[in-house]
DNA sequence: TATAATTTACGAAAGAGTTCGTAGAATGTT
DNA sequence: AACATTCTACGAACTCTTTCGTAAATTATA
């Protein structure tokens, strides 16, 4: 179940050691979707969709670099090494979103959201889901505010309606 | 007034000739906020906030390159050239959002939106604004669907309430 | 007018990322 | 066993970006 991450996540926001490059990102996508894999598997996957093929040694090289950087780990017990992603997808997503927000949207999450929604690729049902989560979040905010107020002027408290 | 861009924008989606680099983006930010400017002005602006100063010729060089690329135009009628942004902010924002959506969020605007909202930098009032726009958009969708249906089975049509 | 400051233009260096060729070792095939 | 395939490792070339030094021209200042 998708959730808007809570207040805690904000302060705990890890600054990622290395921001993956474009080529690294494509490799991570394969690993995130299919789990651990060999260079061969990943190179095949990358060349499935693309028109211009990427050389095997190119993929190998990049994955070696990623392992050095800590983006991947690898099992070398057999000759054919098996690579595993060492960064979570949502972690990387957050890093990219933060960067984008700072450099392109002057820190405004709202403008970013509106541009994303304006891209028109969002279905009605998805828009409804977003609205539902938004409502949840807004209600949390309202309750939190109410509690803080209550701490100053103690009185009877209503429980949230849903 | 901020609006979620309409359906038209989707098909007209211009593929931007050049995606600005980081350094280029910082220069564009200054131009978008303050209008046309000289190299000196921009270099000063860039060094206002930053701790490590950027050399004048560095800024100059990048702006010259940007002019070649068509990101900027310049008035050379005086010795001190005056540069103007030749790309709109929202256009560049859309290019970056599209790229991010494809490369990091596998095309899902929704996941991107949730990550952005989850960054916690959005105030309650902003969340409410987003919600309102979302409602608008959803209502438009509903009406459009209704009209399409009506085209097949002609009948009386209700006008939207707002 | 002589000197200093400003500005443009050019080029080159440094770093990061991507690509691939080649070599050598290990494995598979005939 | 001989040959072919697969895999890792290494290094080099190439592009792109950023940075700045230097030179030459113009403008400002003493």
GROMACS .gro file of C-alpha atoms (C1' of nucleotides) in nm:
model
  384
    1UNK     CA    1   0.000   0.000   0.000
    2UNK     CA    2   0.132   0.335  -0.102
    3UNK     CA    3   0.153   0.598   0.165
    4UNK     CA    4   0.275   0.949   0.187
    5UNK     CA    5   0.574   0.915   0.409
    6UNK     CA    6   0.532   1.060   0.751
    7UNK     CA    7   0.697   1.335   0.941
    8UNK     CA    8   0.973   1.110   1.070
    9UNK     CA    9   1.112   1.048   0.725
   10UNK     CA   10   1.181   1.417   0.687
   11UNK     CA   11   1.437   1.448   0.958
   12UNK     CA   12   1.583   1.107   0.887
   13UNK     CA   13   1.633   1.199   0.524
   14UNK     CA   14   1.959   1.027   0.439
   15UNK     CA   15   2.184   1.210   0.202
   16UNK     CA   16   2.272   0.942  -0.048
   17UNK     CA   17   2.642   0.876  -0.085
   18UNK     CA   18   2.632   0.856  -0.462
   19UNK     CA   19   2.362   0.971  -0.697
   20UNK     CA   20   2.335   0.712  -0.973
   21UNK     CA   21   2.410   0.825  -1.326
   22UNK     CA   22   2.181   0.755  -1.620
   23UNK     CA   23   2.348   0.431  -1.716
   24UNK     CA   24   2.358   0.321  -1.354
   25UNK     CA   25   1.992   0.399  -1.315
   26UNK     CA   26   1.894   0.172  -1.602
   27UNK     CA   27   2.085  -0.111  -1.442
   28UNK     CA   28   1.927  -0.046  -1.105
   29UNK     CA   29   1.583  -0.053  -1.263
   30UNK     CA   30   1.645  -0.405  -1.387
   31UNK     CA   31   1.775  -0.517  -1.050
   32UNK     CA   32   1.487  -0.355  -0.862
   33UNK     CA   33   1.237  -0.532  -1.080
   34UNK     CA   34   1.398  -0.871  -1.122
   35UNK     CA   35   1.624  -0.904  -0.822
   36UNK     CA   36   1.989  -1.008  -0.826
   37UNK     CA   37   2.132  -1.084  -1.167
   38UNK     CA   38   2.443  -1.141  -1.374
   39UNK     CA   39   2.596  -0.895  -1.613
   40UNK     CA   40   2.469  -1.105  -1.901
   41UNK     CA   41   2.112  -1.097  -1.777
   42UNK     CA   42   2.119  -0.724  -1.729
   43UNK     CA   43   2.286  -0.654  -2.059
   44UNK     CA   44   2.022  -0.860  -2.233
   45UNK     CA   45   1.747  -0.677  -2.048
   46UNK     CA   46   1.891  -0.340  -2.145
   47UNK     CA   47   1.907  -0.441  -2.508
   48UNK     CA   48   1.556  -0.584  -2.514
   49UNK     CA   49   1.382  -0.249  -2.547
   50UNK     CA   50   1.654  -0.032  -2.690
   51UNK     CA   51   1.723  -0.003  -3.057
   52UNK     CA   52   2.095   0.061  -3.031
   53UNK     CA   53   2.263  -0.221  -2.845
   54UNK     CA   54   2.496  -0.166  -2.554
   55UNK     CA   55   2.816  -0.369  -2.555
   56UNK     CA   56   2.855  -0.639  -2.296
   57UNK     CA   57   3.179  -0.496  -2.162
   58UNK     CA   58   3.015  -0.159  -2.129
   59UNK     CA   59   2.756  -0.298  -1.895
   60UNK     CA   60   3.022  -0.494  -1.713
   61UNK     CA   61   3.237  -0.189  -1.666
   62UNK     CA   62   2.957   0.021  -1.528
   63UNK     CA   63   2.850  -0.250  -1.289
   64UNK     CA   64   3.205  -0.285  -1.166
   65UNK     CA   65   3.214   0.086  -1.100
   66UNK     CA   66   2.879   0.068  -0.924
   67UNK     CA   67   3.015  -0.205  -0.700
   68UNK     CA   68   3.311   0.016  -0.612
   69UNK     CA   69   3.076   0.300  -0.530
   70UNK     CA   70   2.863   0.074  -0.313
   71UNK     CA   71   2.555   0.093  -0.530
   72UNK     CA   72   2.585  -0.278  -0.593
   73UNK     CA   73   2.734  -0.574  -0.413
   74UNK     CA   74   2.844  -0.889  -0.586
   75UNK     CA   75   2.882  -1.255  -0.513
   76UNK     CA   76   3.215  -1.370  -0.655
   77UNK     CA   77   3.196  -1.727  -0.530
   78UNK     CA   78   3.139  -1.845  -0.886
   79UNK     CA   79   3.311  -1.728  -1.197
   80UNK     CA   80   2.996  -1.560  -1.317
   81UNK     CA   81   2.938  -1.292  -1.059
   82UNK     CA   82   2.594  -1.213  -0.930
   83UNK     CA   83   2.511  -0.852  -0.855
   84UNK     CA   84   2.262  -0.716  -0.605
   85UNK     CA   85   2.131  -0.363  -0.564
   86UNK     CA   86   2.254  -0.205  -0.242
   87UNK     CA   87   2.029   0.101  -0.259
   88UNK     CA   88   1.654   0.099  -0.231
   89UNK     CA   89   1.440   0.233  -0.510
   90UNK     CA   90   1.248   0.478  -0.294
   91UNK     CA   91   1.572   0.603  -0.144
   92UNK     CA   92   1.708   0.684  -0.489
   93UNK     CA   93   1.377   0.832  -0.595
   94UNK     CA   94   1.383   1.063  -0.296
   95UNK     CA   95   1.736   1.173  -0.375
   96UNK     CA   96   1.638   1.264  -0.729
   97UNK     CA   97   1.322   1.439  -0.625
   98UNK     CA   98   1.510   1.645  -0.368
   99UNK     CA   99   1.771   1.743  -0.622
  100UNK     CA  100   1.508   1.836  -0.877
  101UNK     CA  101   1.311   2.034  -0.625
  102UNK     CA  102   1.613   2.237  -0.529
  103UNK     CA  103   1.766   2.298  -0.869
  104UNK     CA  104   1.459   2.337  -1.087
  105UNK     CA  105   1.169   2.426  -0.857
  106UNK     CA  106   1.343   2.645  -0.603
  107UNK     CA  107   1.242   2.412  -0.324
  108UNK     CA  108   0.870   2.414  -0.393
  109UNK     CA  109   0.727   2.064  -0.378
  110UNK     CA  110   0.397   2.207  -0.485
  111UNK     CA  111   0.519   2.338  -0.818
  112UNK     CA  112   0.686   2.007  -0.882
  113UNK     CA  113   0.367   1.821  -0.807
  114UNK     CA  114   0.166   2.042  -1.035
  115UNK     CA  115   0.408   1.993  -1.321
  116UNK     CA  116   0.397   1.620  -1.269
  117UNK     CA  117   0.021   1.612  -1.263
  118UNK     CA  118   0.011   1.844  -1.559
  119UNK     CA  119   0.208   1.601  -1.769
  120UNK     CA  120  -0.126   1.434  -1.826
  121UNK     CA  121  -0.005   1.082  -1.777
  122UNK     CA  122  -0.211   1.029  -1.467
  123UNK     CA  123  -0.534   0.833  -1.488
  124UNK     CA  124  -0.851   0.935  -1.315
  125UNK     CA  125  -0.824   0.651  -1.068
  126UNK     CA  126  -0.471   0.753  -0.982
  127UNK     CA  127  -0.578   1.111  -0.933
  128UNK     CA  128  -0.843   0.983  -0.698
  129UNK     CA  129  -0.590   0.783  -0.504
  130UNK     CA  130  -0.369   1.086  -0.470
  131UNK     CA  131  -0.662   1.289  -0.347
  132UNK     CA  132  -0.747   1.027  -0.091
  133UNK     CA  133  -0.391   1.028   0.043
  134UNK     CA  134  -0.395   1.403   0.041
  135UNK     CA  135  -0.712   1.405   0.246
  136UNK     CA  136  -0.554   1.168   0.493
  137UNK     CA  137  -0.249   1.386   0.523
  138UNK     CA  138  -0.455   1.700   0.564
  139UNK     CA  139  -0.658   1.540   0.836
  140UNK     CA  140  -0.342   1.434   1.015
  141UNK     CA  141  -0.217   1.788   0.995
  142UNK     CA  142  -0.543   1.918   1.133
  143UNK     CA  143  -0.535   1.676   1.422
  144UNK     CA  144  -0.176   1.750   1.500
  145UNK     CA  145  -0.249   2.120   1.506
  146UNK     CA  146  -0.549   2.057   1.729
  147UNK     CA  147  -0.339   1.856   1.971
  148UNK     CA  148  -0.074   2.122   1.989
  149UNK     CA  149  -0.338   2.380   2.061
  150UNK     CA  150  -0.491   2.154   2.320
  151UNK     CA  151  -0.160   2.129   2.498
  152UNK     CA  152  -0.176   2.500   2.561
  153UNK     CA  153  -0.544   2.527   2.649
  154UNK     CA  154  -0.653   2.189   2.782
  155UNK     CA  155  -1.012   2.105   2.706
  156UNK     CA  156  -1.230   1.829   2.564
  157UNK     CA  157  -1.098   1.681   2.243
  158UNK     CA  158  -1.296   1.546   1.955
  159UNK     CA  159  -1.179   1.236   1.780
  160UNK     CA  160  -1.132   1.258   1.405
  161UNK     CA  161  -1.435   1.162   1.205
  162UNK     CA  162  -1.269   0.894   0.988
  163UNK     CA  163  -0.273   3.174  -1.076
  164UNK     CA  164  -0.131   2.827  -1.083
  165UNK     CA  165  -0.313   2.574  -1.290
  166UNK     CA  166  -0.265   2.216  -1.384
  167UNK     CA  167  -0.188   2.235  -1.750
  168UNK     CA  168  -0.457   2.106  -1.974
  169UNK     CA  169  -0.485   1.816  -2.208
  170UNK     CA  170  -0.361   2.015  -2.503
  171UNK     CA  171  -0.018   2.053  -2.355
  172UNK     CA  172   0.025   1.680  -2.367
  173UNK     CA  173   0.017   1.641  -2.740
  174UNK     CA  174   0.200   1.966  -2.797
  175UNK     CA  175   0.470   1.860  -2.557
  176UNK     CA  176   0.778   2.008  -2.716
  177UNK     CA  177   1.089   1.802  -2.682
  178UNK     CA  178   1.334   2.058  -2.560
  179UNK     CA  179   1.634   2.099  -2.786
  180UNK     CA  180   1.884   2.111  -2.502
  181UNK     CA  181   1.839   2.013  -2.144
  182UNK     CA  182   2.025   2.270  -1.933
  183UNK     CA  183   2.313   2.148  -1.721
  184UNK     CA  184   2.347   2.231  -1.352
  185UNK     CA  185   2.555   2.541  -1.411
  186UNK     CA  186   2.322   2.654  -1.686
  187UNK     CA  187   2.025   2.604  -1.461
  188UNK     CA  188   2.163   2.834  -1.196
  189UNK     CA  189   2.211   3.104  -1.452
  190UNK     CA  190   1.861   3.055  -1.588
  191UNK     CA  191   1.719   3.085  -1.239
  192UNK     CA  192   1.870   3.429  -1.204
  193UNK     CA  193   1.741   3.535  -1.544
  194UNK     CA  194   1.394   3.399  -1.478
  195UNK     CA  195   1.371   3.589  -1.154
  196UNK     CA  196   1.537   3.917  -1.247
  197UNK     CA  197   1.499   3.938  -1.623
  198UNK     CA  198   1.774   4.015  -1.873
  199UNK     CA  199   2.116   4.075  -1.725
  200UNK     CA  200   2.486   4.109  -1.789
  201UNK     CA  201   2.747   3.850  -1.710
  202UNK     CA  202   2.865   4.064  -1.422
  203UNK     CA  203   2.521   4.082  -1.268
  204UNK     CA  204   2.471   3.711  -1.293
  205UNK     CA  205   2.813   3.625  -1.164
  206UNK     CA  206   2.752   3.848  -0.866
  207UNK     CA  207   2.415   3.687  -0.805
  208UNK     CA  208   2.565   3.339  -0.819
  209UNK     CA  209   2.832   3.435  -0.570
  210UNK     CA  210   2.588   3.602  -0.331
  211UNK     CA  211   2.465   3.282  -0.175
  212UNK     CA  212   2.748   3.045  -0.246
  213UNK     CA  213   3.048   3.008  -0.022
  214UNK     CA  214   3.298   2.920  -0.295
  215UNK     CA  215   3.309   3.189  -0.558
  216UNK     CA  216   3.274   3.120  -0.928
  217UNK     CA  217   3.519   3.298  -1.154
  218UNK     CA  218   3.388   3.567  -1.379
  219UNK     CA  219   3.520   3.402  -1.693
  220UNK     CA  220   3.359   3.078  -1.592
  221UNK     CA  221   3.018   3.238  -1.589
  222UNK     CA  222   3.098   3.417  -1.912
  223UNK     CA  223   3.203   3.097  -2.082
  224UNK     CA  224   2.893   2.909  -1.981
  225UNK     CA  225   2.669   3.191  -2.093
  226UNK     CA  226   2.844   3.202  -2.428
  227UNK     CA  227   2.784   2.831  -2.467
  228UNK     CA  228   2.422   2.876  -2.366
  229UNK     CA  229   2.382   3.140  -2.633
  230UNK     CA  230   2.525   2.900  -2.891
  231UNK     CA  231   2.280   2.635  -2.779
  232UNK     CA  232   1.992   2.876  -2.802
  233UNK     CA  233   1.915   2.879  -2.433
  234UNK     CA  234   2.003   3.248  -2.421
  235UNK     CA  235   2.008   3.533  -2.665
  236UNK     CA  236   2.224   3.839  -2.628
  237UNK     CA  237   2.225   4.201  -2.720
  238UNK     CA  238   2.572   4.292  -2.848
  239UNK     CA  239   2.495   4.651  -2.939
  240UNK     CA  240   2.703   4.767  -2.646
  241UNK     CA  241   3.034   4.632  -2.533
  242UNK     CA  242   2.876   4.488  -2.224
  243UNK     CA  243   2.640   4.229  -2.363
  244UNK     CA  244   2.297   4.174  -2.219
  245UNK     CA  245   2.165   3.823  -2.202
  246UNK     CA  246   1.804   3.706  -2.208
  247UNK     CA  247   1.658   3.364  -2.136
  248UNK     CA  248   1.519   3.204  -2.449
  249UNK     CA  249   1.348   2.915  -2.272
  250UNK     CA  250   1.057   2.944  -2.035
  251UNK     CA  251   1.083   2.820  -1.681
  252UNK     CA  252   0.780   2.594  -1.701
  253UNK     CA  253   0.909   2.448  -2.026
  254UNK     CA  254   1.236   2.353  -1.864
  255UNK     CA  255   1.057   2.226  -1.556
  256UNK     CA  256   0.842   2.003  -1.771
  257UNK     CA  257   1.147   1.865  -1.950
  258UNK     CA  258   1.309   1.773  -1.622
  259UNK     CA  259   0.995   1.624  -1.478
  260UNK     CA  260   0.943   1.412  -1.788
  261UNK     CA  261   1.298   1.289  -1.777
  262UNK     CA  262   1.274   1.208  -1.409
  263UNK     CA  263   0.944   1.032  -1.454
  264UNK     CA  264   1.085   0.812  -1.725
  265UNK     CA  265   1.423   0.732  -1.579
  266UNK     CA  266   1.345   0.708  -1.210
  267UNK     CA  267   0.972   0.647  -1.179
  268UNK     CA  268   0.913   0.424  -1.479
  269UNK     CA  269   0.662   0.668  -1.620
  270UNK     CA  270   0.441   0.690  -1.315
  271UNK     CA  271   0.348   1.048  -1.238
  272UNK     CA  272   0.169   0.925  -0.933
  273UNK     CA  273   0.477   0.777  -0.768
  274UNK     CA  274   0.664   1.095  -0.842
  275UNK     CA  275   0.392   1.304  -0.685
  276UNK     CA  276   0.384   1.091  -0.375
  277UNK     CA  277   0.760   1.113  -0.332
  278UNK     CA  278   0.743   1.488  -0.373
  279UNK     CA  279   0.463   1.524  -0.122
  280UNK     CA  280   0.640   1.284   0.109
  281UNK     CA  281   0.941   1.509   0.125
  282UNK     CA  282   0.744   1.697   0.389
  283UNK     CA  283   0.820   2.041   0.259
  284UNK     CA  284   0.462   2.115   0.169
  285UNK     CA  285   0.251   2.329   0.396
  286UNK     CA  286  -0.107   2.254   0.479
  287UNK     CA  287  -0.232   2.543   0.271
  288UNK     CA  288  -0.035   2.419  -0.025
  289UNK     CA  289  -0.173   2.071   0.020
  290UNK     CA  290  -0.518   2.224   0.019
  291UNK     CA  291  -0.445   2.409  -0.302
  292UNK     CA  292  -0.326   2.091  -0.465
  293UNK     CA  293  -0.640   1.919  -0.347
  294UNK     CA  294  -0.856   2.188  -0.497
  295UNK     CA  295  -0.681   2.164  -0.833
  296UNK     CA  296  -0.711   1.790  -0.817
  297UNK     CA  297  -1.084   1.821  -0.764
  298UNK     CA  298  -1.108   2.050  -1.061
  299UNK     CA  299  -0.914   1.814  -1.278
  300UNK     CA  300  -1.119   1.517  -1.169
  301UNK     CA  301  -1.438   1.702  -1.246
  302UNK     CA  302  -1.309   1.791  -1.589
  303UNK     CA  303  -1.229   1.428  -1.648
  304UNK     CA  304  -1.575   1.328  -1.538
  305UNK     CA  305  -1.736   1.580  -1.770
  306UNK     CA  306  -1.520   1.481  -2.060
  307UNK     CA  307  -1.609   1.118  -2.009
  308UNK     CA  308  -1.973   1.214  -1.987
  309UNK     CA  309  -1.952   1.409  -2.311
  310UNK     CA  310  -1.781   1.125  -2.492
  311UNK     CA  311  -2.053   0.893  -2.372
  312UNK     CA  312  -2.313   1.143  -2.477
  313UNK     CA  313  -2.167   1.153  -2.825
  314UNK     CA  314  -2.255   0.789  -2.859
  315UNK     CA  315  -2.595   0.804  -2.696
  316UNK     CA  316  -2.723   1.157  -2.746
  317UNK     CA  317  -2.937   1.288  -2.461
  318UNK     CA  318  -2.978   1.587  -2.237
  319UNK     CA  319  -2.650   1.714  -2.092
  320UNK     CA  320  -2.593   1.871  -1.756
  321UNK     CA  321  -2.356   2.158  -1.728
  322UNK     CA  322  -2.082   2.132  -1.470
  323UNK     CA  323  -2.171   2.283  -1.135
  324UNK     CA  324  -1.876   2.522  -1.108
  325DT     C1'  325   4.791   6.084  -2.159
  326DA     C1'  326   4.926   5.694  -1.900
  327DT     C1'  327   4.750   5.350  -1.609
  328DA     C1'  328   4.403   5.060  -1.425
  329DA     C1'  329   3.979   4.811  -1.463
  330DT     C1'  330   3.631   4.574  -1.734
  331DT     C1'  331   3.486   4.284  -2.088
  332DT     C1'  332   3.499   3.953  -2.462
  333DA     C1'  333   3.722   3.567  -2.688
  334DC     C1'  334   3.999   3.172  -2.704
  335DG     C1'  335   4.203   2.768  -2.553
  336DA     C1'  336   4.331   2.430  -2.254
  337DA     C1'  337   4.313   2.151  -1.848
  338DA     C1'  338   4.067   1.860  -1.531
  339DG     C1'  339   3.700   1.560  -1.402
  340DA     C1'  340   3.307   1.256  -1.478
  341DG     C1'  341   3.063   0.933  -1.757
  342DT     C1'  342   3.023   0.615  -2.136
  343DT     C1'  343   3.193   0.316  -2.468
  344DC     C1'  344   3.452  -0.050  -2.634
  345DG     C1'  345   3.887  -0.325  -2.774
  346DT     C1'  346   4.201  -0.652  -2.617
  347DA     C1'  347   4.399  -0.990  -2.317
  348DG     C1'  348   4.383  -1.374  -2.021
  349DA     C1'  349   4.147  -1.706  -1.746
  350DA     C1'  350   3.774  -2.032  -1.693
  351DT     C1'  351   3.424  -2.307  -1.889
  352DG     C1'  352   3.182  -2.557  -2.251
  353DT     C1'  353   3.179  -2.827  -2.691
  354DT     C1'  354   3.323  -3.146  -3.042
  355DA     C1'  355   4.279  -3.279  -2.639
  356DA     C1'  356   4.169  -2.897  -2.938
  357DC     C1'  357   3.873  -2.538  -3.028
  358DA     C1'  358   3.518  -2.211  -2.926
  359DT     C1'  359   3.257  -1.946  -2.602
  360DT     C1'  360   3.197  -1.681  -2.187
  361DC     C1'  361   3.354  -1.398  -1.842
  362DT     C1'  362   3.647  -1.066  -1.582
  363DA     C1'  363   3.993  -0.709  -1.579
  364DC     C1'  364   4.226  -0.330  -1.764
  365DG     C1'  365   4.307   0.062  -2.014
  366DA     C1'  366   4.228   0.395  -2.354
  367DA     C1'  367   3.947   0.696  -2.632
  368DC     C1'  368   3.577   1.005  -2.663
  369DT     C1'  369   3.225   1.334  -2.516
  370DC     C1'  370   3.042   1.665  -2.208
  371DT     C1'  371   3.079   1.991  -1.838
  372DT     C1'  372   3.314   2.304  -1.557
  373DT     C1'  373   3.686   2.581  -1.454
  374DC     C1'  374   4.012   2.928  -1.526
  375DG     C1'  375   4.441   3.161  -1.737
  376DT     C1'  376   4.579   3.465  -2.085
  377DA     C1'  377   4.534   3.793  -2.451
  378DA     C1'  378   4.325   4.175  -2.679
  379DA     C1'  379   4.007   4.540  -2.703
  380DT     C1'  380   3.742   4.885  -2.485
  381DT     C1'  381   3.628   5.196  -2.119
  382DA     C1'  382   3.720   5.438  -1.687
  383DT     C1'  383   4.033   5.681  -1.381
  384DA     C1'  384   4.425   5.932  -1.199
   0.00000   0.00000   0.00000
